[in-house]
Coordinates of C-alpha atoms and ligand atoms in Angstrom, one line a residue:
Chain A
M253 CA 0.0 0.0 0.0
S254 CA 1.4 3.3 -0.9
K255 CA 2.0 6.1 1.6
V256 CA 2.2 9.8 1.2
F257 CA 4.5 11.5 3.8
V258 CA 5.0 15.2 4.4
V259 CA 8.3 16.1 5.9
T260 CA 7.8 19.3 7.9
S261 CA 9.2 21.2 10.9
G262 CA 7.8 24.7 11.5
K263 CA 11.3 26.2 12.0
G264 CA 13.5 26.7 8.9
G265 CA 16.9 25.1 8.3
V266 CA 16.5 22.2 10.6
G267 CA 17.1 19.6 7.8
K268 CA 13.8 18.8 6.1
T269 CA 15.3 18.8 2.6
T270 CA 18.4 16.8 3.6
A271 CA 16.1 14.2 5.3
T272 CA 13.7 14.0 2.3
A273 CA 16.6 13.4 -0.2
N274 CA 18.2 10.8 2.1
L275 CA 15.0 8.9 2.9
G276 CA 14.1 8.9 -0.8
A277 CA 17.4 7.5 -1.9
G278 CA 17.3 5.0 1.0
L279 CA 13.8 3.7 0.1
A280 CA 14.8 3.5 -3.6
S281 CA 18.0 1.5 -2.7
I282 CA 15.8 -1.2 -1.4
G283 CA 13.7 -1.3 -4.5
K284 CA 10.8 1.0 -3.6
R285 CA 9.2 3.2 -6.2
V286 CA 9.6 6.7 -4.7
V287 CA 8.8 10.2 -5.8
L288 CA 10.0 13.3 -4.0
V289 CA 7.9 16.4 -4.3
D290 CA 9.7 19.7 -3.7
A291 CA 6.8 21.9 -2.3
D292 CA 9.1 24.7 -1.2
I293 CA 8.2 26.9 -4.1
G294 CA 10.4 29.7 -4.8
L295 CA 13.3 28.2 -2.8
R296 CA 14.1 25.1 -4.7
N297 CA 16.7 22.9 -3.0
L298 CA 16.0 19.2 -3.3
D299 CA 17.3 19.1 -6.9
L300 CA 20.8 20.3 -5.7
L301 CA 21.0 17.7 -3.0
L302 CA 20.3 15.0 -5.5
G303 CA 22.5 16.6 -8.1
L304 CA 19.6 16.8 -10.6
E305 CA 19.5 20.6 -11.1
N306 CA 20.6 20.6 -14.7
R307 CA 17.8 18.3 -15.8
I308 CA 14.7 20.4 -14.9
V309 CA 12.4 21.3 -17.6
F310 CA 9.0 21.4 -16.2
D311 CA 8.1 22.0 -12.5
L312 CA 5.3 21.4 -9.9
V313 CA 3.6 24.7 -10.7
D314 CA 3.6 23.8 -14.5
V315 CA 2.1 20.4 -13.6
L316 CA -0.7 22.0 -11.5
D317 CA -1.3 24.7 -14.1
K318 CA -1.4 22.0 -16.8
K319 CA 1.4 23.6 -18.7
C320 CA 2.7 20.2 -19.5
R321 CA 1.1 16.8 -20.3
G322 CA 0.5 15.4 -16.8
Y323 CA 3.1 15.1 -14.0
K324 CA 5.1 12.4 -15.8
Q325 CA 6.6 15.1 -18.1
A326 CA 7.9 17.0 -15.2
L327 CA 9.4 13.9 -13.3
I328 CA 13.2 13.6 -13.3
R329 CA 14.7 10.2 -12.8
D330 CA 17.6 10.0 -10.4
K331 CA 21.1 9.1 -11.7
R332 CA 21.7 6.4 -9.3
F333 CA 18.3 4.7 -8.6
E334 CA 16.0 3.6 -11.4
S335 CA 13.0 3.9 -9.1
L336 CA 13.6 7.3 -7.6
F337 CA 12.0 10.4 -9.1
L338 CA 11.9 14.1 -8.3
L339 CA 9.1 16.5 -9.0
P340 CA 11.0 19.8 -8.7
A341 CA 9.6 23.0 -7.3
A342 CA 9.3 26.2 -9.3
Q343 CA 12.1 28.6 -8.6
S344 CA 10.8 31.8 -10.3
K345 CA 7.1 31.4 -9.8
N346 CA 4.9 32.9 -7.0
K347 CA 4.1 30.4 -4.3
D348 CA 0.5 31.7 -4.4
A349 CA 0.3 30.1 -7.7
V350 CA -0.5 26.7 -6.0
K351 CA -4.0 25.7 -4.9
A352 CA -4.5 23.3 -2.1
E353 CA -7.2 21.2 -3.8
Q354 CA -4.9 20.7 -6.9
M355 CA -2.1 19.6 -4.7
K356 CA -4.3 17.0 -3.1
E357 CA -5.4 15.8 -6.4
L358 CA -1.9 15.5 -7.6
M359 CA -0.8 13.6 -4.5
D360 CA -3.7 11.1 -5.1
E361 CA -2.5 10.6 -8.6
L362 CA 1.1 10.1 -7.6
R363 CA -0.1 7.6 -4.9
K364 CA -1.3 5.3 -7.6
E365 CA 2.1 5.0 -9.3
F366 CA 4.5 5.0 -6.3
D367 CA 5.2 3.1 -3.1
Y368 CA 6.3 6.2 -1.4
V369 CA 5.5 9.9 -2.0
L370 CA 7.7 12.2 0.1
I371 CA 6.8 15.9 0.2
D372 CA 9.5 18.4 1.2
C373 CA 7.6 21.1 3.0
P374 CA 8.6 24.8 3.3
A375 CA 9.3 26.3 6.7
G376 CA 6.5 28.1 8.5
I377 CA 2.9 27.4 8.9
E378 CA 1.4 29.6 6.1
G379 CA -0.1 28.9 2.8
G380 CA 2.9 26.9 1.4
F381 CA 2.8 24.6 4.5
R382 CA -0.9 24.1 4.1
N383 CA -0.5 23.1 0.6
A384 CA 2.3 20.7 1.4
I385 CA 0.3 18.9 4.1
I386 CA -3.1 18.6 2.6
G387 CA -2.5 15.6 0.4
A388 CA -0.4 13.6 3.0
D389 CA -1.6 10.7 5.2
E390 CA 1.4 10.9 7.5
A391 CA 3.9 13.4 8.7
I392 CA 7.6 13.2 9.6
I393 CA 8.6 16.1 11.9
I394 CA 12.2 17.2 11.8
T395 CA 13.6 18.9 14.7
N396 CA 16.9 20.0 16.2
P397 CA 17.8 19.6 19.9
E398 CA 17.1 23.2 20.7
I399 CA 14.2 24.7 22.5
S400 CA 13.0 27.1 19.7
A401 CA 13.0 24.3 17.0
V402 CA 11.0 22.0 19.6
R403 CA 8.5 24.6 20.2
D404 CA 7.9 25.2 16.5
A405 CA 7.5 21.4 16.0
D406 CA 5.0 21.4 18.8
R407 CA 2.9 23.9 17.0
V408 CA 3.1 22.0 13.8
V409 CA 2.3 18.7 15.5
G410 CA -0.9 20.5 16.9
I411 CA -2.0 21.6 13.4
L412 CA -1.3 18.1 11.9
E413 CA -3.3 16.5 14.7
S414 CA -6.3 18.8 14.0
E415 CA -6.1 17.9 10.4
N416 CA -6.4 14.3 11.4
K417 CA -3.1 12.9 9.9
S418 CA -3.0 9.2 10.7
K419 CA 0.5 9.2 12.0
I420 CA 3.0 11.8 13.1
S421 CA 6.6 10.7 13.9
L422 CA 9.8 12.5 14.8
I423 CA 13.3 12.7 13.6
V424 CA 15.7 14.6 15.8
N425 CA 18.5 15.9 13.6
R426 CA 22.0 17.3 14.5
L427 CA 22.2 15.7 17.9
R428 CA 25.7 16.1 19.6
S429 CA 25.8 13.5 22.3
E430 CA 28.9 15.0 24.0
L431 CA 26.9 18.1 24.6
V432 CA 23.8 16.2 25.8
K433 CA 26.1 14.4 28.3
K434 CA 27.3 17.8 29.6
G435 CA 23.8 19.0 30.0
Q436 CA 24.2 21.6 27.3
M437 CA 21.8 20.1 24.8
L438 CA 18.3 18.8 25.0
S439 CA 18.3 15.0 25.2
I440 CA 16.0 12.7 23.2
D441 CA 14.1 12.1 26.4
D442 CA 13.6 15.8 26.9
I443 CA 12.3 16.2 23.4
R444 CA 10.0 13.3 23.6
G445 CA 8.8 14.4 26.9
I446 CA 7.7 17.6 25.4
L447 CA 6.3 16.5 22.0
S448 CA 4.9 13.1 23.1
I449 CA 5.2 11.5 19.6
D450 CA 7.0 8.5 18.3
V451 CA 10.6 8.9 17.6
L452 CA 11.5 7.5 14.1
G453 CA 15.2 8.2 14.5
V454 CA 18.1 10.4 15.7
V455 CA 20.6 11.7 13.2
P456 CA 23.8 13.0 14.7
E457 CA 25.6 16.2 13.8
D458 CA 27.8 15.2 10.8
H459 CA 30.1 17.6 8.9
K460 CA 30.0 15.2 5.9
I461 CA 26.5 16.2 5.2
L462 CA 27.6 19.5 3.9
F463 CA 30.2 18.0 1.7
H464 CA 27.7 15.4 0.3
S465 CA 25.1 18.2 -0.3
N466 CA 27.5 20.1 -2.4
K467 CA 28.5 17.1 -4.5
G468 CA 24.7 16.4 -5.0
E469 CA 25.1 12.8 -3.4
P470 CA 22.8 11.9 -0.3
V471 CA 24.9 11.1 2.7
I472 CA 22.9 7.8 3.2
L473 CA 25.0 6.3 0.3
D474 CA 28.1 6.9 2.4
K475 CA 28.9 3.7 4.3
F476 CA 31.2 5.4 6.8
S477 CA 29.1 8.4 7.7
P478 CA 27.3 8.3 11.1
A479 CA 24.4 10.4 9.7
G480 CA 24.2 8.0 6.8
D481 CA 23.9 5.1 9.3
A482 CA 21.2 6.9 11.2
Y483 CA 19.3 7.4 7.9
R484 CA 19.6 3.7 6.8
K485 CA 18.0 2.8 10.2
I486 CA 15.2 5.2 9.7
V487 CA 14.5 3.8 6.2
K488 CA 14.3 0.2 7.8
R489 CA 12.0 1.6 10.4
L490 CA 9.8 3.3 7.8
H491 CA 8.9 0.2 5.9
D492 CA 9.1 -2.0 9.0
P493 CA 7.8 -0.2 12.1
G494 CA 9.0 -3.1 14.3
E495 CA 12.7 -2.4 13.6
P496 CA 14.3 -1.9 17.0
H497 CA 15.7 1.4 18.3
E498 CA 19.2 0.8 19.6
E499 CA 20.1 4.4 19.9
I500 CA 17.1 5.4 22.1
K501 CA 17.1 3.9 25.5
Q502 CA 13.7 3.5 27.2
S503 CA 13.6 6.3 29.7
K504 CA 13.3 5.4 33.4
N505 CA 12.7 8.8 34.7
G506 CA 9.4 10.5 34.4
G507 CA 8.1 7.3 35.9
L508 CA 5.7 8.9 38.4
R509 CA 4.1 11.0 35.7
S510 CA 3.6 8.2 33.1
F511 CA 2.3 5.9 35.9
L512 CA -0.2 8.4 37.1
L513 CA -1.2 9.3 33.6
K514 CA -1.8 5.6 32.8
L515 CA -3.7 5.0 36.0
M516 CA -6.0 8.0 35.3
R517 CA -6.5 7.0 31.7
S518 CA -7.4 3.4 32.5
T519 CA -9.7 4.5 35.4
M520 CA -11.5 6.8 33.2
E521 CA -11.9 4.3 30.3
K522 CA -13.4 1.9 32.9
L523 CA -15.8 4.6 34.1
E524 CA -16.8 5.3 30.6
K525 CA -17.5 1.7 29.7
G526 CA -19.4 1.4 32.9
A527 CA -21.5 4.5 32.1
S528 CA -22.4 3.5 28.5
Chain B
M123 CA -11.6 44.5 13.5
N124 CA -10.6 43.3 17.0
D125 CA -9.3 39.9 17.7
K126 CA -12.4 38.7 19.7
S127 CA -14.6 39.1 16.7
L128 CA -12.0 37.3 14.5
D129 CA -12.9 34.2 16.6
S130 CA -16.5 34.1 15.4
V131 CA -15.5 31.9 12.5
A132 CA -13.4 28.7 12.5
F133 CA -12.2 26.3 9.9
K134 CA -11.3 22.7 9.8
G135 CA -9.9 20.9 6.7
T136 CA -11.3 17.4 6.1
R137 CA -10.9 15.0 3.2
Q138 CA -14.2 16.1 1.9
G139 CA -13.5 19.8 2.1
I140 CA -13.5 22.6 4.6
I141 CA -15.8 22.9 7.5
V142 CA -16.6 26.5 8.4
S143 CA -18.2 27.0 11.8
I144 CA -19.9 30.2 12.6
R145 CA -20.6 31.1 16.2
E146 CA -24.3 31.4 17.2
D147 CA -23.9 34.2 19.6
F148 CA -22.2 36.9 17.3
D149 CA -23.9 39.4 15.1
F150 CA -24.2 37.6 11.8
S151 CA -23.2 40.5 9.5
G152 CA -20.0 40.7 11.6
C153 CA -19.5 37.0 11.1
I154 CA -19.9 37.3 7.4
E155 CA -17.3 40.1 7.2
N156 CA -15.0 38.1 9.3
L157 CA -15.5 35.1 7.0
E158 CA -14.5 37.1 4.0
V159 CA -11.5 38.5 5.7
K160 CA -10.3 35.0 6.7
I161 CA -10.9 33.5 3.2
K162 CA -8.9 36.4 1.7
E163 CA -6.1 35.8 4.2
S164 CA -5.8 32.2 3.4
R165 CA -6.4 32.2 -0.4
A166 CA -4.3 29.3 -1.1
F167 CA -6.1 27.1 1.4
F168 CA -9.5 28.1 0.2
S169 CA -9.2 28.6 -3.5
G170 CA -11.7 26.4 -5.4
A171 CA -12.4 24.4 -2.2
A172 CA -15.6 22.7 -1.2
V173 CA -17.0 24.0 2.0
S174 CA -19.7 23.0 4.5
I175 CA -21.2 25.6 6.8
D176 CA -21.9 24.8 10.4
L177 CA -24.4 27.3 11.7
G178 CA -25.1 25.7 15.1
W179 CA -28.6 26.7 16.5
R180 CA -28.7 30.1 14.7
E181 CA -32.0 30.9 13.0
L182 CA -31.0 32.6 9.6
N183 CA -33.4 34.8 7.8
I184 CA -33.4 35.1 3.9
E185 CA -31.2 38.1 3.8
E186 CA -28.7 36.6 6.0
L187 CA -28.6 33.3 4.1
E188 CA -28.2 35.3 0.9
S189 CA -25.3 37.3 2.3
L190 CA -23.7 34.0 3.2
L191 CA -24.2 32.5 -0.2
D192 CA -22.9 35.7 -1.7
V193 CA -19.6 35.5 0.1
I194 CA -19.1 31.7 -0.8
Y195 CA -19.9 32.2 -4.5
R196 CA -17.9 35.5 -4.9
N197 CA -14.8 33.7 -3.5
K198 CA -15.5 30.8 -5.9
L199 CA -16.1 28.2 -3.3
K200 CA -18.3 25.2 -3.8
L201 CA -21.0 24.8 -1.2
L202 CA -21.4 21.2 -0.1
G203 CA -24.1 21.9 2.5
I204 CA -25.3 23.4 5.8
V205 CA -25.0 21.8 9.2
S206 CA -27.6 23.2 11.7
T207 CA -29.7 22.3 14.6
S208 CA -32.3 24.9 13.8
L209 CA -35.4 23.5 11.9
A210 CA -36.2 27.1 10.5
T211 CA -32.6 27.4 9.1
R212 CA -32.7 23.9 7.6
N213 CA -36.1 24.6 6.0
L214 CA -34.9 27.9 4.6
A215 CA -31.7 26.3 3.2
E216 CA -33.7 23.4 1.6
R217 CA -36.0 25.9 -0.1
H218 CA -32.7 27.2 -1.7
N219 CA -31.9 23.6 -2.7
I220 CA -29.0 23.4 -0.3
K221 CA -28.2 20.1 1.3
V222 CA -28.7 20.2 5.0
I223 CA -27.5 18.0 7.9
I224 CA -29.0 18.1 11.4
G225 CA -26.3 18.8 13.9
R226 CA -23.8 21.1 15.4
L227 CA -20.0 20.9 15.3
G228 CA -19.2 24.0 17.2
L229 CA -15.6 24.4 16.1
A230 CA -16.1 28.2 16.9
G231 CA -17.4 27.6 20.3
H232 CA -18.9 30.3 22.6
A233 CA -16.5 32.3 24.7
G234 CA -16.0 30.5 27.9
R235 CA -17.2 27.2 26.4
K236 CA -14.8 24.3 25.9
K237 CA -13.3 25.2 22.7
N238 CA -12.1 22.0 21.2
S239 CA -14.1 20.5 18.4
V240 CA -16.8 18.0 19.0
Q241 CA -16.3 15.0 16.7
G242 CA -19.1 13.9 14.4
A243 CA -22.2 15.8 13.3
A244 CA -24.4 14.8 16.1
A245 CA -25.1 17.7 18.6
V246 CA -23.7 16.8 22.1
P247 CA -25.8 18.5 24.7
Q248 CA -23.5 20.3 27.1
P249 CA -24.4 22.4 30.1
R250 CA -23.3 25.9 29.5
V251 CA -22.0 26.3 33.0
L252 CA -20.7 23.4 34.9
P253 CA -21.8 22.9 38.5
S254 CA -18.8 23.7 40.8
D255 CA -18.4 20.0 41.8
M256 CA -17.8 18.8 38.3
A257 CA -15.0 19.3 35.8
F258 CA -14.4 19.1 32.2
I259 CA -11.8 16.7 30.9
H260 CA -9.5 17.5 28.1
R261 CA -7.8 14.6 26.8
K262 CA -5.2 16.1 24.5
I263 CA -1.9 17.7 25.0
V264 CA -2.2 21.4 24.9
R265 CA 0.4 22.3 22.3
S266 CA 2.1 25.6 21.4
G267 CA -0.3 28.0 19.7
T268 CA -3.4 26.6 21.4
S269 CA -5.5 28.5 23.8
L270 CA -8.4 26.9 25.7
H271 CA -11.2 28.4 27.9
F272 CA -13.3 26.4 30.2
D273 CA -16.5 27.5 31.9
G274 CA -15.8 25.6 35.1
S275 CA -13.0 23.4 36.4
V276 CA -10.9 21.2 34.1
I277 CA -8.6 18.2 34.1
I278 CA -6.0 18.2 31.4
M279 CA -4.9 14.7 30.6
G280 CA -1.5 15.6 29.2
D281 CA 1.1 18.4 29.2
I282 CA 0.4 22.1 28.7
N283 CA 3.4 22.9 26.4
S284 CA 5.3 26.2 26.3
G285 CA 3.3 28.5 24.0
G286 CA -0.1 26.8 25.1
E287 CA -2.6 28.4 27.4
V288 CA -5.5 27.2 29.6
M289 CA -7.9 29.4 31.4
A290 CA -10.7 28.1 33.6
R291 CA -13.3 29.7 35.7
G292 CA -12.7 27.1 38.3
D293 CA -9.7 24.8 39.2
I294 CA -7.2 23.4 36.8
Y295 CA -5.7 19.9 37.4
V296 CA -3.0 18.9 35.1
M297 CA -2.1 15.2 34.7
G298 CA 1.2 16.2 33.2
A299 CA 3.6 19.1 33.1
V300 CA 2.6 22.7 32.8
R301 CA 5.3 24.5 30.6
G302 CA 2.9 27.2 29.3
V303 CA 0.4 29.6 30.7
V304 CA -2.3 28.6 33.3
H305 CA -5.0 30.8 34.8
A306 CA -7.6 29.4 37.2
G307 CA -10.4 31.4 38.6
C308 CA -10.0 33.6 35.6
E309 CA -13.3 35.4 36.5
G310 CA -12.1 36.3 39.9
N311 CA -12.6 33.3 42.1
E312 CA -9.5 33.3 44.4
K313 CA -10.6 30.0 45.9
S314 CA -9.5 28.2 42.7
C315 CA -6.4 26.1 42.6
I316 CA -3.9 24.7 40.1
F317 CA -2.5 21.2 40.5
A318 CA 0.1 19.8 38.2
L319 CA 2.4 16.8 38.2
D320 CA 5.3 19.0 37.2
Q321 CA 4.8 22.7 37.6
Q322 CA 7.2 24.5 35.1
F323 CA 4.9 27.1 34.0
T324 CA 5.9 30.3 32.0
R325 CA 3.0 32.2 33.7
L326 CA 0.6 31.0 36.5
Q327 CA -2.3 33.1 37.7
I328 CA -5.2 32.6 40.1
A329 CA -7.9 35.2 39.9
Q330 CA -6.0 38.4 39.7
H331 CA -2.9 37.2 41.4
A332 CA 0.2 36.0 39.3
A333 CA 2.9 33.7 40.8
S334 CA 6.1 35.5 41.5
E335 CA 9.6 34.7 40.2
K336 CA 10.4 33.9 43.9
D337 CA 7.5 31.3 44.2
K338 CA 8.5 29.8 40.8
K339 CA 12.2 29.3 42.0
K340 CA 11.1 27.2 45.0
I341 CA 9.2 24.8 42.8
K342 CA 11.2 21.5 42.3
K343 CA 11.2 20.0 38.9
G344 CA 9.2 16.8 38.5
V345 CA 7.6 17.1 41.8
P346 CA 3.7 17.5 41.8
H347 CA 2.6 20.9 43.2
L348 CA -0.6 22.5 44.2
S349 CA -0.8 26.3 43.8
I350 CA -3.3 28.3 45.8
V351 CA -3.8 31.9 47.0
E352 CA -3.1 32.5 50.7
E353 CA -3.2 36.0 52.1
G354 CA -3.4 37.5 48.8
K355 CA -0.4 35.7 47.5
I356 CA 0.1 32.6 45.4
I357 CA 2.0 29.8 47.1
S358 CA 2.9 26.5 45.5
L359 CA 3.3 23.5 47.7
P360 CA 4.8 20.2 47.0
Y361 CA 1.9 17.8 46.9
N362 CA 3.3 15.1 49.2
K363 CA 3.6 17.6 52.2
R364 CA -0.1 18.5 52.1
Q365 CA -1.9 15.2 52.4
Ligands
ATP272 N1 22.9 16.0 10.6 C1 23.4 17.2 10.1 N2 24.7 17.5 10.5 C2 25.3 18.6 10.0 N3 24.7 19.5 9.2 C3 23.4 19.2 8.8 C4 22.7 18.0 9.3 N4 21.4 18.1 8.8 C5 21.4 19.2 8.0 N5 22.5 19.9 8.0 C6 22.8 21.1 7.3 O1 21.8 22.1 7.7 C7 21.5 23.0 6.6 C8 20.0 23.0 6.4 O2 19.6 21.7 6.0 P1 18.3 21.7 5.0 O3 18.4 22.6 3.8 O4 18.0 20.2 4.8 O5 17.1 22.2 6.0 P2 15.6 22.6 5.6 O6 14.9 22.3 6.9 O7 15.2 21.9 4.4 O8 15.8 24.2 5.5 P3 14.6 25.2 4.8 O9 13.6 25.4 6.0 O10 15.3 26.4 4.5 O11 14.0 24.5 3.7 C9 22.2 22.4 5.5 O12 23.4 23.3 5.3 C10 22.6 21.1 5.8 O13 23.8 20.7 5.2
MG273 MG1 14.3 22.9 2.6

């Protein structure tokens, strides 16, 4: 069954585009048919990270405006993977050119052809964000271990919940465990404590990412990169949610809180059942 | 236009289209103006969209219905139908060949009423004001950007995150951490209290009193606390010491 994911964050520059490119390449490397939709209109980036910028003829706005024959004419096939495609964003056009309903229709068309549709969302919670989320079933939130990024992520999770997305999961990007140990950076437990959503994975800070981005080659293809390693695990977990989390220890603290919460919830469920 | 009247209309996107809820207790022409402003503000979200209009128990007259239809069609929206608990409104709409559903979603709740949406189209009868020995239960995390009002006491089953806000006429019990803003007794009842499993608020108020920095500093992280007003000041006590 095909899935449409939106990769989103609220705050800008936290690693949405990098994550989209890497997850796309990772899923394609295990044979999935994948299309990456760059919904960051006016600030096109995804093509660069994949090294495909020279091949763009038509873009997302052309497709929605029916300037070309269907989306297929705008798709660009990846150089490395047969089954990976990019639907590029428009660089020059106004982002108000896109209508939410059209976006949703397009995602429903793509879903018929591909196993995974990954939408790279623009920062913020305005129109461009709304257009990017409307056609998605699930969301992947990207955040950094810093308070402002987490608060923006919280805001976005609230909006996605009210839009009834079936699943919302989290990737914490740019974690520096040495700083966490010193108490100078939020830990995964801290972040999970605030956001209360499932953690899909943790990507460490990795200077190689910049180098790979400049080369147009996703870091997931680098066997020796810690970030690449983290993305490979996330890919496994995406298509098999049972995949274990080595890097995230189950937390022992917060015990009283979660205990009380569970107790209250089960008591109330019993009461409700009794009442009806 | 002030902020308060901007709340007279609320939206929710669904797979079938957008639900527009219009509050029952506001002047209708104001609501219509407000609706148009909001549609213009979120052009991309609305353009070409199919909408359902939730009117609650409001009884519309012909002029009002026509002004509503005018806004919808002028902004090139497709009208799916009207949700209403008022027989008069439904009859009027049917005479205009508009599909009607009996019910009330109340996304744009009355001020002071529990603001979160009621699932499903069936009207859920709720007392306007809760007796003081009862409480609302809110089963979701209060996330950044959310502001909730309760006309009585409330139990929040989850955290109130930084950037989130809860106000209640009565007490507030939080089965989680408070990181945002809490205001109990918000209409002046100093007897109200605030309990939380972890009291890490950005602002805590009971009636007209606000917790001071000094009081906040005394609070231990991760320890349940009860905050009350004593001699005109807010004090927060670790819960285990007050059995
Ligand atoms: N794990 C990481 N370690 C080091 N640098 C990273 C990591 N992840 C991303 N970056 C760097 O952070 C910068 C921003 O990344 P990216 O463009 O993916 O963010 P974005 O969320 O898509 O930004 P925008 O909101 O502008 O679209 C890039 O320079 C990227 O190389
Ligand atoms: Mg980006």
